[in-house]
PDB file of C-alpha atoms in Angstrom:
ATOM      1  CA  UNK A 599      35.035 -32.888  30.216  1.00 53.00           C
ATOM      2  CA  UNK A 600      34.009 -33.964  26.605  1.00 62.00           C
ATOM      3  CA  UNK A 601      32.215 -31.286  24.603  1.00 68.00           C
ATOM      4  CA  UNK A 602      28.999 -33.238  24.462  1.00 87.00           C
ATOM      5  CA  UNK A 603      28.804 -33.378  28.244  1.00 93.00           C
ATOM      6  CA  UNK A 604      27.248 -30.018  28.438  1.00 93.00           C
ATOM      7  CA  UNK A 605      24.477 -30.950  25.979  1.00 94.00           C
ATOM      8  CA  UNK A 606      23.912 -34.236  27.752  1.00 95.00           C
ATOM      9  CA  UNK A 607      23.184 -32.318  30.833  1.00 96.00           C
ATOM     10  CA  UNK A 608      20.584 -30.154  29.136  1.00 96.00           C
ATOM     11  CA  UNK A 609      19.002 -33.427  27.741  1.00 97.00           C
ATOM     12  CA  UNK A 610      18.952 -34.962  31.124  1.00 97.00           C
ATOM     13  CA  UNK A 611      17.406 -31.942  32.802  1.00 97.00           C
ATOM     14  CA  UNK A 612      14.745 -31.897  30.104  1.00 97.00           C
ATOM     15  CA  UNK A 613      14.101 -35.518  30.780  1.00 96.00           C
ATOM     16  CA  UNK A 614      13.634 -34.861  34.575  1.00 96.00           C
ATOM     17  CA  UNK A 615      11.406 -31.886  33.862  1.00 96.00           C
ATOM     18  CA  UNK A 616       7.584 -31.726  33.840  1.00 95.00           C
ATOM     19  CA  UNK A 617       6.619 -31.364  29.950  1.00 95.00           C
ATOM     20  CA  UNK A 618       3.367 -29.686  30.864  1.00 95.00           C
ATOM     21  CA  UNK A 619       5.391 -26.676  32.080  1.00 96.00           C
ATOM     22  CA  UNK A 620       7.399 -26.355  28.914  1.00 96.00           C
ATOM     23  CA  UNK A 621       7.083 -23.025  27.192  1.00 95.00           C
ATOM     24  CA  UNK A 622       5.564 -22.967  23.666  1.00 94.00           C
ATOM     25  CA  UNK A 623       9.094 -22.338  22.390  1.00 93.00           C
ATOM     26  CA  UNK A 624      10.642 -25.297  24.125  1.00 95.00           C
ATOM     27  CA  UNK A 625       7.746 -27.555  23.039  1.00 95.00           C
ATOM     28  CA  UNK A 626       8.220 -26.594  19.454  1.00 93.00           C
ATOM     29  CA  UNK A 627      11.960 -27.269  19.357  1.00 92.00           C
ATOM     30  CA  UNK A 628      12.222 -30.394  21.718  1.00 95.00           C
ATOM     31  CA  UNK A 629       8.757 -31.867  21.638  1.00 94.00           C
ATOM     32  CA  UNK A 630       9.220 -34.272  18.722  1.00 92.00           C
ATOM     33  CA  UNK A 631      12.488 -35.480  20.045  1.00 93.00           C
ATOM     34  CA  UNK A 632      11.520 -35.682  23.816  1.00 92.00           C
ATOM     35  CA  UNK A 633      11.506 -39.508  23.956  1.00 93.00           C
ATOM     36  CA  UNK A 634      14.589 -40.173  21.938  1.00 95.00           C
ATOM     37  CA  UNK A 635      17.876 -41.513  23.482  1.00 96.00           C
ATOM     38  CA  UNK A 636      20.564 -38.869  23.851  1.00 95.00           C
ATOM     39  CA  UNK A 637      22.283 -40.060  20.654  1.00 94.00           C
ATOM     40  CA  UNK A 638      19.105 -39.793  18.705  1.00 95.00           C
ATOM     41  CA  UNK A 639      18.274 -36.386  20.374  1.00 96.00           C
ATOM     42  CA  UNK A 640      21.707 -34.998  19.516  1.00 94.00           C
ATOM     43  CA  UNK A 641      21.569 -36.230  15.870  1.00 93.00           C
ATOM     44  CA  UNK A 642      18.365 -34.476  15.341  1.00 93.00           C
ATOM     45  CA  UNK A 643      19.332 -31.174  17.369  1.00 92.00           C
ATOM     46  CA  UNK A 644      23.033 -30.917  16.570  1.00 91.00           C
ATOM     47  CA  UNK A 645      22.440 -28.504  13.815  1.00 87.00           C
ATOM     48  CA  UNK A 646      20.682 -26.021  16.115  1.00 88.00           C
ATOM     49  CA  UNK A 647      23.405 -26.310  18.769  1.00 86.00           C
ATOM     50  CA  UNK A 648      26.370 -25.779  16.632  1.00 77.00           C
ATOM     51  CA  UNK A 649      28.092 -22.517  17.239  1.00 67.00           C
ATOM     52  CA  UNK A 650      28.654 -20.417  14.236  1.00 60.00           C
ATOM     53  CA  UNK A 651      31.800 -18.222  14.187  1.00 59.00           C
ATOM     54  CA  UNK A 652      30.821 -14.655  13.303  1.00 59.00           C
ATOM     55  CA  UNK A 653      32.773 -13.178  10.386  1.00 63.00           C
ATOM     56  CA  UNK A 654      35.143 -10.125  10.795  1.00 72.00           C
ATOM     57  CA  UNK A 655      35.291  -8.713   7.325  1.00 77.00           C
ATOM     58  CA  UNK A 656      32.956  -9.302   4.329  1.00 76.00           C
ATOM     59  CA  UNK A 657      33.619  -7.888   0.745  1.00 82.00           C
ATOM     60  CA  UNK A 658      30.604  -6.303  -0.638  1.00 83.00           C
ATOM     61  CA  UNK A 659      30.202  -7.347  -4.321  1.00 81.00           C
ATOM     62  CA  UNK A 660      26.780  -5.845  -5.578  1.00 83.00           C
ATOM     63  CA  UNK A 661      23.854  -3.586  -4.574  1.00 83.00           C
ATOM     64  CA  UNK A 662      21.929  -6.555  -3.022  1.00 81.00           C
ATOM     65  CA  UNK A 663      24.930  -7.324  -0.904  1.00 79.00           C
ATOM     66  CA  UNK A 664      25.207  -3.773   0.242  1.00 80.00           C
ATOM     67  CA  UNK A 665      21.601  -3.341   1.134  1.00 79.00           C
ATOM     68  CA  UNK A 666      21.837  -6.560   3.231  1.00 73.00           C
ATOM     69  CA  UNK A 667      24.589  -5.367   5.408  1.00 73.00           C
ATOM     70  CA  UNK A 668      23.320  -1.837   5.558  1.00 72.00           C
ATOM     71  CA  UNK A 669      19.822  -2.716   6.781  1.00 74.00           C
ATOM     72  CA  UNK A 670      20.188  -6.058   8.546  1.00 68.00           C
ATOM     73  CA  UNK A 671      22.821  -5.000  11.169  1.00 67.00           C
ATOM     74  CA  UNK A 672      22.534  -2.242  13.753  1.00 69.00           C
ATOM     75  CA  UNK A 673      25.155   0.446  13.662  1.00 70.00           C
ATOM     76  CA  UNK A 674      26.855  -0.631  16.764  1.00 68.00           C
ATOM     77  CA  UNK A 675      27.476  -4.113  15.382  1.00 70.00           C
ATOM     78  CA  UNK A 676      29.266  -3.045  12.029  1.00 76.00           C
ATOM     79  CA  UNK A 677      29.845  -0.509   9.351  1.00 77.00           C
ATOM     80  CA  UNK A 678      30.030  -0.433   5.630  1.00 80.00           C
ATOM     81  CA  UNK A 679      33.387   1.036   4.446  1.00 82.00           C
ATOM     82  CA  UNK A 680      34.727   1.708   1.023  1.00 82.00           C
ATOM     83  CA  UNK A 681      38.601   1.321   0.641  1.00 84.00           C
ATOM     84  CA  UNK A 682      40.349   3.172  -2.255  1.00 85.00           C
ATOM     85  CA  UNK A 683      42.696   0.426  -3.369  1.00 86.00           C
ATOM     86  CA  UNK A 684      44.952   2.932  -5.352  1.00 87.00           C
ATOM     87  CA  UNK A 685      45.904   4.653  -1.964  1.00 87.00           C
ATOM     88  CA  UNK A 686      49.066   3.573  -0.322  1.00 88.00           C
ATOM     89  CA  UNK A 687      48.892   0.429   1.978  1.00 87.00           C
ATOM     90  CA  UNK A 688      50.289   2.306   4.775  1.00 88.00           C
ATOM     91  CA  UNK A 689      47.671   5.072   4.593  1.00 86.00           C
ATOM     92  CA  UNK A 690      44.773   2.516   4.347  1.00 85.00           C
ATOM     93  CA  UNK A 691      46.100   0.702   7.465  1.00 86.00           C
ATOM     94  CA  UNK A 692      46.463   4.023   9.420  1.00 87.00           C
ATOM     95  CA  UNK A 693      42.849   5.138   8.392  1.00 86.00           C
ATOM     96  CA  UNK A 694      41.415   1.784   9.349  1.00 82.00           C
ATOM     97  CA  UNK A 695      43.081   2.003  12.706  1.00 87.00           C
ATOM     98  CA  UNK A 696      41.495   5.424  13.190  1.00 85.00           C
ATOM     99  CA  UNK A 697      38.177   4.011  12.196  1.00 83.00           C
ATOM    100  CA  UNK A 698      38.491   1.211  14.841  1.00 81.00           C
ATOM    101  CA  UNK A 699      39.575   3.627  17.442  1.00 82.00           C
ATOM    102  CA  UNK A 700      36.555   5.724  16.749  1.00 83.00           C
ATOM    103  CA  UNK A 701      33.893   3.114  16.253  1.00 78.00           C
ATOM    104  CA  UNK A 702      34.888  -0.109  18.129  1.00 74.00           C
ATOM    105  CA  UNK A 703      34.020  -0.132  21.698  1.00 67.00           C
ATOM    106  CA  UNK A 704      37.161  -1.992  22.637  1.00 60.00           C
ATOM    107  CA  UNK A 705      35.488  -3.072  26.001  1.00 53.00           C
ATOM    108  CA  UNK A 706      37.412  -6.044  27.720  1.00 48.00           C
ATOM    109  CA  UNK A 707      35.661  -9.169  28.558  1.00 47.00           C
ATOM    110  CA  UNK A 708      33.407 -11.609  26.671  1.00 45.00           C
ATOM    111  CA  UNK A 709      31.986 -10.548  23.462  1.00 47.00           C
ATOM    112  CA  UNK A 710      28.285  -9.445  23.238  1.00 47.00           C
ATOM    113  CA  UNK A 711      27.477 -12.097  20.741  1.00 44.00           C
ATOM    114  CA  UNK A 712      29.734 -15.008  21.968  1.00 50.00           C
ATOM    115  CA  UNK A 713      27.224 -17.740  21.106  1.00 50.00           C
ATOM    116  CA  UNK A 714      25.777 -17.504  17.580  1.00 49.00           C
ATOM    117  CA  UNK A 715      23.976 -20.904  17.562  1.00 60.00           C
ATOM    118  CA  UNK A 716      20.244 -21.079  17.225  1.00 72.00           C
ATOM    119  CA  UNK A 717      20.013 -22.746  20.690  1.00 84.00           C
ATOM    120  CA  UNK A 718      22.211 -20.604  22.958  1.00 86.00           C
ATOM    121  CA  UNK A 719      23.201 -21.224  26.397  1.00 90.00           C
ATOM    122  CA  UNK A 720      23.113 -18.298  28.891  1.00 91.00           C
ATOM    123  CA  UNK A 721      26.767 -19.170  30.017  1.00 90.00           C
ATOM    124  CA  UNK A 722      29.367 -21.718  30.043  1.00 91.00           C
ATOM    125  CA  UNK A 723      27.974 -24.547  32.177  1.00 93.00           C
ATOM    126  CA  UNK A 724      29.984 -26.090  34.970  1.00 95.00           C
ATOM    127  CA  UNK A 725      29.362 -29.610  33.804  1.00 95.00           C
ATOM    128  CA  UNK A 726      30.866 -31.439  36.822  1.00 94.00           C
ATOM    129  CA  UNK A 727      28.781 -29.460  39.387  1.00 94.00           C
ATOM    130  CA  UNK A 728      25.540 -29.780  37.216  1.00 96.00           C
ATOM    131  CA  UNK A 729      26.172 -33.595  37.060  1.00 96.00           C
ATOM    132  CA  UNK A 730      26.500 -33.862  40.749  1.00 95.00           C
ATOM    133  CA  UNK A 731      23.135 -32.160  41.404  1.00 96.00           C
ATOM    134  CA  UNK A 732      21.502 -34.113  38.674  1.00 97.00           C
ATOM    135  CA  UNK A 733      22.606 -37.297  40.254  1.00 96.00           C
ATOM    136  CA  UNK A 734      21.455 -36.198  43.732  1.00 97.00           C
ATOM    137  CA  UNK A 735      18.006 -35.159  42.313  1.00 97.00           C
ATOM    138  CA  UNK A 736      17.597 -38.585  40.397  1.00 96.00           C
ATOM    139  CA  UNK A 737      18.576 -40.535  43.530  1.00 96.00           C
ATOM    140  CA  UNK A 738      16.067 -38.524  45.679  1.00 96.00           C
ATOM    141  CA  UNK A 739      13.193 -38.420  43.394  1.00 95.00           C
ATOM    142  CA  UNK A 740      13.517 -41.564  41.249  1.00 94.00           C
ATOM    143  CA  UNK A 741      16.092 -44.245  42.129  1.00 93.00           C
ATOM    144  CA  UNK A 742      15.843 -44.071  46.064  1.00 94.00           C
ATOM    145  CA  UNK A 743      12.676 -42.164  46.637  1.00 93.00           C
ATOM    146  CA  UNK A 744      11.815 -41.898  50.406  1.00 93.00           C
ATOM    147  CA  UNK A 745      15.352 -42.365  51.707  1.00 94.00           C
ATOM    148  CA  UNK A 746      16.472 -39.664  54.137  1.00 94.00           C
ATOM    149  CA  UNK A 747      18.572 -36.920  52.638  1.00 94.00           C
ATOM    150  CA  UNK A 748      21.720 -37.890  54.668  1.00 94.00           C
ATOM    151  CA  UNK A 749      21.573 -41.300  53.116  1.00 95.00           C
ATOM    152  CA  UNK A 750      21.076 -39.887  49.699  1.00 95.00           C
ATOM    153  CA  UNK A 751      24.131 -37.915  50.278  1.00 94.00           C
ATOM    154  CA  UNK A 752      26.164 -41.112  51.278  1.00 92.00           C
ATOM    155  CA  UNK A 753      25.001 -42.999  48.064  1.00 94.00           C
ATOM    156  CA  UNK A 754      25.784 -40.103  45.851  1.00 93.00           C
ATOM    157  CA  UNK A 755      29.111 -39.348  47.676  1.00 90.00           C
ATOM    158  CA  UNK A 756      28.533 -35.762  48.139  1.00 88.00           C
ATOM    159  CA  UNK A 757      31.413 -33.446  49.296  1.00 79.00           C
ATOM    160  CA  UNK A 758      31.768 -33.183  53.148  1.00 70.00           C
ATOM    161  CA  UNK A 759      34.038 -30.385  53.014  1.00 66.00           C
ATOM    162  CA  UNK A 760      31.878 -28.572  55.522  1.00 57.00           C
ATOM    163  CA  UNK A 761      33.140 -30.981  58.088  1.00 53.00           C
ATOM    164  CA  UNK A 762      36.641 -29.709  57.874  1.00 54.00           C
ATOM    165  CA  UNK A 763      37.709 -27.629  60.792  1.00 51.00           C
ATOM    166  CA  UNK A 764      34.978 -28.822  63.024  1.00 53.00           C
ATOM    167  CA  UNK A 765      35.726 -29.814  66.762  1.00 51.00           C
ATOM    168  CA  UNK A 766      34.300 -33.432  66.307  1.00 57.00           C
ATOM    169  CA  UNK A 767      34.211 -34.269  62.694  1.00 54.00           C
ATOM    170  CA  UNK A 768      33.569 -37.809  63.526  1.00 62.00           C
ATOM    171  CA  UNK A 769      30.218 -37.132  65.374  1.00 82.00           C
ATOM    172  CA  UNK A 770      27.628 -39.085  63.654  1.00 85.00           C
ATOM    173  CA  UNK A 771      24.789 -36.743  64.181  1.00 87.00           C
ATOM    174  CA  UNK A 772      26.732 -33.816  62.824  1.00 85.00           C
ATOM    175  CA  UNK A 773      28.062 -35.746  59.924  1.00 86.00           C
ATOM    176  CA  UNK A 774      24.338 -36.717  58.864  1.00 90.00           C
ATOM    177  CA  UNK A 775      23.281 -33.033  59.368  1.00 90.00           C
ATOM    178  CA  UNK A 776      25.979 -31.865  56.935  1.00 90.00           C
ATOM    179  CA  UNK A 777      25.096 -34.560  54.515  1.00 92.00           C
ATOM    180  CA  UNK A 778      21.440 -33.519  54.669  1.00 93.00           C
ATOM    181  CA  UNK A 779      22.269 -29.757  54.184  1.00 92.00           C
ATOM    182  CA  UNK A 780      24.427 -30.531  51.157  1.00 93.00           C
ATOM    183  CA  UNK A 781      21.700 -32.745  49.640  1.00 95.00           C
ATOM    184  CA  UNK A 782      19.109 -29.989  50.186  1.00 95.00           C
ATOM    185  CA  UNK A 783      21.491 -27.478  48.472  1.00 95.00           C
ATOM    186  CA  UNK A 784      21.949 -29.818  45.405  1.00 96.00           C
ATOM    187  CA  UNK A 785      18.279 -30.410  45.420  1.00 97.00           C
ATOM    188  CA  UNK A 786      17.478 -26.723  45.211  1.00 97.00           C
ATOM    189  CA  UNK A 787      19.995 -26.018  42.507  1.00 97.00           C
ATOM    190  CA  UNK A 788      18.567 -29.034  40.427  1.00 97.00           C
ATOM    191  CA  UNK A 789      15.046 -27.559  40.629  1.00 97.00           C
ATOM    192  CA  UNK A 790      16.269 -24.254  39.460  1.00 97.00           C
ATOM    193  CA  UNK A 791      18.127 -25.882  36.475  1.00 97.00           C
ATOM    194  CA  UNK A 792      14.895 -27.947  35.600  1.00 97.00           C
ATOM    195  CA  UNK A 793      12.704 -24.905  35.680  1.00 97.00           C
ATOM    196  CA  UNK A 794      15.288 -23.184  33.507  1.00 96.00           C
ATOM    197  CA  UNK A 795      15.321 -25.858  30.716  1.00 96.00           C
ATOM    198  CA  UNK A 796      11.365 -25.731  30.929  1.00 97.00           C
ATOM    199  CA  UNK A 797      11.569 -22.222  29.598  1.00 95.00           C
ATOM    200  CA  UNK A 798      14.632 -22.766  27.419  1.00 95.00           C
ATOM    201  CA  UNK A 799      17.379 -21.465  29.674  1.00 95.00           C
ATOM    202  CA  UNK A 800      20.446 -23.496  30.285  1.00 96.00           C
ATOM    203  CA  UNK A 801      22.128 -23.436  32.752  1.00 95.00           C
ATOM    204  CA  UNK A 802      19.773 -21.341  34.762  1.00 95.00           C
ATOM    205  CA  UNK A 803      21.061 -19.664  38.123  1.00 94.00           C
ATOM    206  CA  UNK A 804      17.711 -18.127  38.969  1.00 94.00           C
ATOM    207  CA  UNK A 805      14.129 -17.870  37.682  1.00 92.00           C
ATOM    208  CA  UNK A 806      14.502 -14.556  36.196  1.00 92.00           C
ATOM    209  CA  UNK A 807      17.013 -14.993  33.282  1.00 89.00           C
ATOM    210  CA  UNK A 808      15.033 -14.807  29.972  1.00 90.00           C
ATOM    211  CA  UNK A 809      15.409 -17.441  27.225  1.00 89.00           C
ATOM    212  CA  UNK A 810      18.297 -16.418  24.894  1.00 87.00           C
ATOM    213  CA  UNK A 811      16.990 -17.827  21.870  1.00 84.00           C
TER     214      UNK A 811
END
């Protein structure tokens, strides 16, 4: 998948959403670009989506710089340290290691502030899966509205893996039932994703996750 695919999913979900349900925050950010093509939408919003890599070490050069770091960041996110540069390098490295051992949580897993962009995602999206449910939703609600769900499943070529292991996988009624169940599941997922972008959450897995930005 291309890097832009995840943002195209966000864009498509917003286009499928009910703008009257958008939160004030979503309206403020996306309202002026709601009718643009994806290329125009991306051109306007790219600076807000770009992920900024956090610094690891910053040299403090003056009192204002010190006050900034000493007041703007909570203690658990960083600390202000003075290194005596006349001390031996080995001693400095050893003492710095002791500071890390004492102050750095060292917890495994993803960092607390992985995404430093203005418009953050709540998690890494599964673009392939999201694209599938978007296609099913569009076919059901817009492109082929009124068709039975099993027919939507055929048109969208949904996965029929649930048929594997069945006694009679060629049974037509059973095949249509599985298609309908799969499309229904995709529709439910699509509606959750759409409700999510209406309040600024992407990709939403439920209706409880708060907007991260």
